Short mmCIF file of C-alpha atoms in Angstrom, two decimals:
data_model
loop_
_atom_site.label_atom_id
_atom_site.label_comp_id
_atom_site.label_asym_id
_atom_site.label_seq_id
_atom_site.Cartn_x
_atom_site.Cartn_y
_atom_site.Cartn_z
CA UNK A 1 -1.50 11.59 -8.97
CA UNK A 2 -2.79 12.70 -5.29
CA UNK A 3 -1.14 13.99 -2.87
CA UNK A 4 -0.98 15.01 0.67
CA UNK A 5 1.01 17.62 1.97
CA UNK A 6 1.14 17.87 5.80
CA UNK A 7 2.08 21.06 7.59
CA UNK A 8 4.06 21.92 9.86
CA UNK A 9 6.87 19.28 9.51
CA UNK A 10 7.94 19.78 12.98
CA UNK A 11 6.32 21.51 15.98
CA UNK A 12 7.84 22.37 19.68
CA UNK A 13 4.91 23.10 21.94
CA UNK A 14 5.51 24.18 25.69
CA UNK A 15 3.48 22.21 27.84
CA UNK A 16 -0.28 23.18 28.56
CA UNK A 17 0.00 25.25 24.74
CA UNK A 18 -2.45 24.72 21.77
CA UNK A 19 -1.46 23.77 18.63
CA UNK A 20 -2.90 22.61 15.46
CA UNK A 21 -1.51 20.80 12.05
CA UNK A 22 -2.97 20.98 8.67
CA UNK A 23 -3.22 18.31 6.02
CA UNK A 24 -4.32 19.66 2.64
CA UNK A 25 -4.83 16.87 -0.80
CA UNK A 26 -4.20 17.39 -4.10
CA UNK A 27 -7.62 16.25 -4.88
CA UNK A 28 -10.79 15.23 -3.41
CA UNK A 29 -11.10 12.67 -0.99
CA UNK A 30 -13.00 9.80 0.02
CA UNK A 31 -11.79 9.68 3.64
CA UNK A 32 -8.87 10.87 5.90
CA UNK A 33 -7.83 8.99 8.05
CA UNK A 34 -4.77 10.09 11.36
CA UNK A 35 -2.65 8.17 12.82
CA UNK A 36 -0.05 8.65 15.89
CA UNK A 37 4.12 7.56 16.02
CA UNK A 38 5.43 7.71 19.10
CA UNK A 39 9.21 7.62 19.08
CA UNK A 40 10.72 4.13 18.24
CA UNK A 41 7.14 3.01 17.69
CA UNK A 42 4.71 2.15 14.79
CA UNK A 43 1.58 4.24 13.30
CA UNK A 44 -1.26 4.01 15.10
CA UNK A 45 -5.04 4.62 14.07
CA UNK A 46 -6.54 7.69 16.06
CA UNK A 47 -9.63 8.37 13.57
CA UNK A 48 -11.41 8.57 9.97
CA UNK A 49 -13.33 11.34 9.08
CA UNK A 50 -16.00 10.86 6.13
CA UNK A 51 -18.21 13.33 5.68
CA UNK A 52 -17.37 16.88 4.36
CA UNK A 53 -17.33 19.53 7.01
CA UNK A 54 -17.61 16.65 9.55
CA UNK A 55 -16.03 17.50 12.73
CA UNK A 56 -14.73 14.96 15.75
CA UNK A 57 -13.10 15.02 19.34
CA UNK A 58 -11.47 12.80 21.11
CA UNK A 59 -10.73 14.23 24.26
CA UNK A 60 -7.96 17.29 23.66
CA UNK A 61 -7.78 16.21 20.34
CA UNK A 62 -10.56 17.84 17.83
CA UNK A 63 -10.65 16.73 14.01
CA UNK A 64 -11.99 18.58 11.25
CA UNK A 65 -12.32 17.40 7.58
CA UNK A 66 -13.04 20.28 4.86
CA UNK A 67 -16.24 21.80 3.18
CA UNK A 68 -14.81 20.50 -0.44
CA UNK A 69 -12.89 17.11 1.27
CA UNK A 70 -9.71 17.95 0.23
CA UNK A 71 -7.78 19.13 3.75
CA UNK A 72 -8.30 18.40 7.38
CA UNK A 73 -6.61 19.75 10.74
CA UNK A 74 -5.98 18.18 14.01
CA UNK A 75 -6.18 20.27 16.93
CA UNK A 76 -4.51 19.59 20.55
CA UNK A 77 -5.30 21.56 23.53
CA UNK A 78 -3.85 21.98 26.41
CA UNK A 79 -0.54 19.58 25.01
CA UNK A 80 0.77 17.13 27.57
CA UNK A 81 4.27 15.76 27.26
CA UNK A 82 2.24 12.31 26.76
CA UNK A 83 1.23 13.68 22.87
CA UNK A 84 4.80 13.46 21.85
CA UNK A 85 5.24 11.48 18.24
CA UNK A 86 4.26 12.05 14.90
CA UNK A 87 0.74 12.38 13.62
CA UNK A 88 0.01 11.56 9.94
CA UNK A 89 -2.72 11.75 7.73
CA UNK A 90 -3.98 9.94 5.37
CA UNK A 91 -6.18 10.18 2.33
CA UNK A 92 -8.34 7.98 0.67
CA UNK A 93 -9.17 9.11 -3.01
CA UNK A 94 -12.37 8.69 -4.64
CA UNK A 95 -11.33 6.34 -7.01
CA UNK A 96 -8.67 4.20 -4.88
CA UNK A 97 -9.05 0.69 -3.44
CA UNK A 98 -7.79 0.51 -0.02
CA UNK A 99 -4.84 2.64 -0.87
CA UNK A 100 -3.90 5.81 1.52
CA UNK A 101 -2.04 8.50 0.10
CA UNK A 102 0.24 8.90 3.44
CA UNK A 103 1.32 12.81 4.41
CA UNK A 104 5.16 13.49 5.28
CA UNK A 105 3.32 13.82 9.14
CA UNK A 106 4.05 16.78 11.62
CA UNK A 107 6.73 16.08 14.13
CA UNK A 108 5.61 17.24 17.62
CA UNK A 109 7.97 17.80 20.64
CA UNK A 110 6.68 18.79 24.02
CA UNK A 111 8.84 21.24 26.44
CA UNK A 112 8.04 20.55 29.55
CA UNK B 1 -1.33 -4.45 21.34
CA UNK B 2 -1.45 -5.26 17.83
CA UNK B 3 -3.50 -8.30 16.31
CA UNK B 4 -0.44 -7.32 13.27
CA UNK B 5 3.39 -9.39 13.88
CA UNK B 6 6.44 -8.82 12.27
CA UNK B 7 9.65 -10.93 11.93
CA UNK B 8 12.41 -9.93 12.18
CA UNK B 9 12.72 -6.51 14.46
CA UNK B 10 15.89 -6.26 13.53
CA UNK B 11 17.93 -7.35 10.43
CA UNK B 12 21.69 -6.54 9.67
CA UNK B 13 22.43 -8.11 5.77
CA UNK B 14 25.13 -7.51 3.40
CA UNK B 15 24.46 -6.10 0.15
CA UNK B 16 24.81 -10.29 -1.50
CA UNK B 17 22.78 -11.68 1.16
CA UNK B 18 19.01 -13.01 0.23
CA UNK B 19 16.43 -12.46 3.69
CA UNK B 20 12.88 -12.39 3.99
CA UNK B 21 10.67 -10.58 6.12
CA UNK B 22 7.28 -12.03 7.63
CA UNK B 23 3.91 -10.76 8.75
CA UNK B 24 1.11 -12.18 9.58
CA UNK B 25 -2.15 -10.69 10.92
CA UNK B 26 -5.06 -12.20 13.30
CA UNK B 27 -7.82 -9.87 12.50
CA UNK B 28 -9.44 -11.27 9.69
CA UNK B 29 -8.70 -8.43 7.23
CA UNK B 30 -8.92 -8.59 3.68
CA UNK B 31 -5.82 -6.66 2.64
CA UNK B 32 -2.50 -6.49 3.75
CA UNK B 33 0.07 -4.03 2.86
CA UNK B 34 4.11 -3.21 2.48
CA UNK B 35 5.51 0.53 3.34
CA UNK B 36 8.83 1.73 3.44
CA UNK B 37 9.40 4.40 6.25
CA UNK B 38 12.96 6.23 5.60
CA UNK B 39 13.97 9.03 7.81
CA UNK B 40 12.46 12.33 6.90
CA UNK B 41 10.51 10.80 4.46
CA UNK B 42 6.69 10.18 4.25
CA UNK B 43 5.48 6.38 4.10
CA UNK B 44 5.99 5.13 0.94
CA UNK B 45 3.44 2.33 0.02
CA UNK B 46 5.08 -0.91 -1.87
CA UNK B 47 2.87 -3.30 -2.09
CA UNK B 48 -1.44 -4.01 -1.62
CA UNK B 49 -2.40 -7.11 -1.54
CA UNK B 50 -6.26 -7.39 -1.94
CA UNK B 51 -7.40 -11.34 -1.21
CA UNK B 52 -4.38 -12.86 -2.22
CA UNK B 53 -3.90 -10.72 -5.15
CA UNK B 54 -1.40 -7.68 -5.92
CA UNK B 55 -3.29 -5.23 -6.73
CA UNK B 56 -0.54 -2.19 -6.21
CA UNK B 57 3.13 -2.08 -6.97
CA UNK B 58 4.53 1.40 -6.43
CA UNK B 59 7.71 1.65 -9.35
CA UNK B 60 9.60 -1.27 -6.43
CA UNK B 61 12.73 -2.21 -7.47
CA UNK B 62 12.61 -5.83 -8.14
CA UNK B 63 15.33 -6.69 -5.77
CA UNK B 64 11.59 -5.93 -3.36
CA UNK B 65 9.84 -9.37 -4.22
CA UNK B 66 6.22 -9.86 -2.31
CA UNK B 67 4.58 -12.85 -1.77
CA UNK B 68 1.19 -13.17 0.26
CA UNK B 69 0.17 -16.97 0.46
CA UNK B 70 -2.94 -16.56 2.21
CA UNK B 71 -5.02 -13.57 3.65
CA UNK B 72 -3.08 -13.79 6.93
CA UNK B 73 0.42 -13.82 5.99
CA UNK B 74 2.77 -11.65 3.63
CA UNK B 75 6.67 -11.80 3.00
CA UNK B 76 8.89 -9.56 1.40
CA UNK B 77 11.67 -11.32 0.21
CA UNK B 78 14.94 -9.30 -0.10
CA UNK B 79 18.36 -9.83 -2.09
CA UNK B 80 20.96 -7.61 -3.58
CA UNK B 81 19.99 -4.95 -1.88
CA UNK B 82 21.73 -1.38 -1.73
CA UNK B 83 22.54 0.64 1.63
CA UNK B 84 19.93 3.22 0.28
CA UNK B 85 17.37 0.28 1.68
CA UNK B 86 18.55 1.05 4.82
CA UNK B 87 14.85 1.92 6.65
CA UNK B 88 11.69 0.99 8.50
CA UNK B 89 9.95 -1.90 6.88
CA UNK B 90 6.12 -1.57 8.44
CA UNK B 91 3.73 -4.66 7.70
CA UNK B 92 -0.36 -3.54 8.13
CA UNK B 93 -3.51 -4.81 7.38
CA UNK B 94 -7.32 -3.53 6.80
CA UNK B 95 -10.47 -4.56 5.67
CA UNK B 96 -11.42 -2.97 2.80
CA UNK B 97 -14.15 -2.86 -0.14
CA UNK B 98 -14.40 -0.19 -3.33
CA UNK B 99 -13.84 2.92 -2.37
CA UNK B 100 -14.10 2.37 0.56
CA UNK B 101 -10.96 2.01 3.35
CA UNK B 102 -11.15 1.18 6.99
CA UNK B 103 -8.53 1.75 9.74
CA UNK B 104 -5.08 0.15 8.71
CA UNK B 105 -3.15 -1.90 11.84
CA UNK B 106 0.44 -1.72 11.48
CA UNK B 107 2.79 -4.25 12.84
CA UNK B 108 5.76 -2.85 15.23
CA UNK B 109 7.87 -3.46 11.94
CA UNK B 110 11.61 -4.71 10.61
CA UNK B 111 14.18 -2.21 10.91
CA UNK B 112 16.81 -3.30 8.23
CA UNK B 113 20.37 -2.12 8.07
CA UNK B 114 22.02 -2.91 4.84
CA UNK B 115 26.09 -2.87 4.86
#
C-alpha cells in the first residue's frame, strides 16, 4: 500500500536559520497536501500542491512537489520562534477517495 | 477557528466503561473522518465516512464502533477499551469527489486516557 515517509523526524533550528523537510511516497500521487501542529494543538491546512514540478510560497515558507509526484519539500527561511510545531504531509494517491496517506511529520524546535 | 467541534476534550474511562465521542462540522463537507494520533506515531486514519456511508475501515478493533447519522455529525462510540488506546482522538472533515481531495479541517480533538 502507499506510503509516506517524512524526513527529518525532528529538527532544532537557531533562530533566523533555514531549514527544509522532505516528504517522499511510495507511489505516485494525486496531491500533497501540509499541514501545521503547534504544541497542544490540532493539524492545520497550510497548502495542496497538484501539479508535478509545481512550486508555491507562502511568505518564508516555499513548497515544492516533484517532477514524477511522488515527494515534496517544505522550505522555511529565516525561522522565527513563531514556526514551532509539527508539519505533516499528506498524500493523496491516484486511485484513493478522499483518503490521505498521513507522514510521521518533522518535529521543529526553534532556539532562540 | 474551526467550523470542526469535538466533545469531549478530555475523557478519563476505565477499561469496562462504554463513552462516546462527538463531532460535528458546519462547513457543509461531504466527508468526515476518524484518526488516531499516538505519541511518536504518524496519524493513523480509522474511519471515512463519504455521505453517510463508511467507505474506509483501517483493520479498527471493534471495541472502535463509528456511527455518522447525517453529513454533519460523527460519533465514535468506545467500550472495553485497553490502556494502549490511550491517545489523541482528532475529528475532520472535507469535501471531496473521485480522486480528487480538498483541504481536511480538523477539530481541536478528544484526548482519552484509559486506566
Amino acid at each position: 500500500g502507499q506510503q509516506v515517509m517524512q524526513i527529518p523526524q525532528y529538527q532544532h533550528v537557531q533562530e533566523g536559520e533555514d531549514f527544509t523537510t522532505y516528504c517522499n511516497s511510495s507511489t505516485t500521487l494525486s496531491n500533497i497536501q501540509w499541514y501545521k501542529q503547534r504544541p497542544g494543538g490540532h493539524p492545520v491546512f497550510l497548502i495542496q500542491l497538484v501539479k508535478s514540478g509545481e512550486v508555491k510560497k507562502q511568505k518564508r515558507l516555499t513548497f515544492q512537489f516533484g517532477e514524477a509526484k511522488k515527494n515534496s519539500s517544505l522550505h522555511i527561511t529565516a525561522t522565527q520562534t513563531t514556526d514551532v510545531g509539527t508539519y505533516f504531509c499528506a498524500g493523496l494517491g491516484t486511485d484513493s477517495w478522499g483518503k490521505l496517506q498521513f507522514g510521521a511529520g518533522t518535529q521543529v524546535v526553534v532556539t532562540p | 477557528e474551526t467550523g470542526v467541534t469535538q466533545t469531549p476534550r478530555h475523557l478519563v474511562m476505565g477499561m469496562t466503561n462504554k463513552k462516546s465521542l462527538k463531532c460535528e462540522q458546519h462547513l457543509g463537507h461531504n466527508a468526515m473522518y476518524w484518526y488516531k494520533q499516538s505519541a511518536k506515531k504518524p496519524l493513523e486514519l480509522m474511519f471515512v465516512y463519504s455521505l453517510e456511508e463508511r467507505v474506509e475501515n483501517n483493520s479498527v478493533p471493534s471495541r472502535f464502533s463509528p456511527e455518522c447519522p447525517n453529513s454533519s455529525h460523527l460519533f465514535l462510540h468506545l467500550h472495553t477499551l485497553q490502556p494502549e488506546d490511550s491517545a489523541l482522538y482528532l475529528c475532520a472533515s472535507s469535501q471531496v469527489r473521485l480522486a480528487a481531495s480538498y483541504e481536511q479541517y480538523f477539530g481541536p480533538g478528544t484526548r482519552l486516557t484509559v486506566t
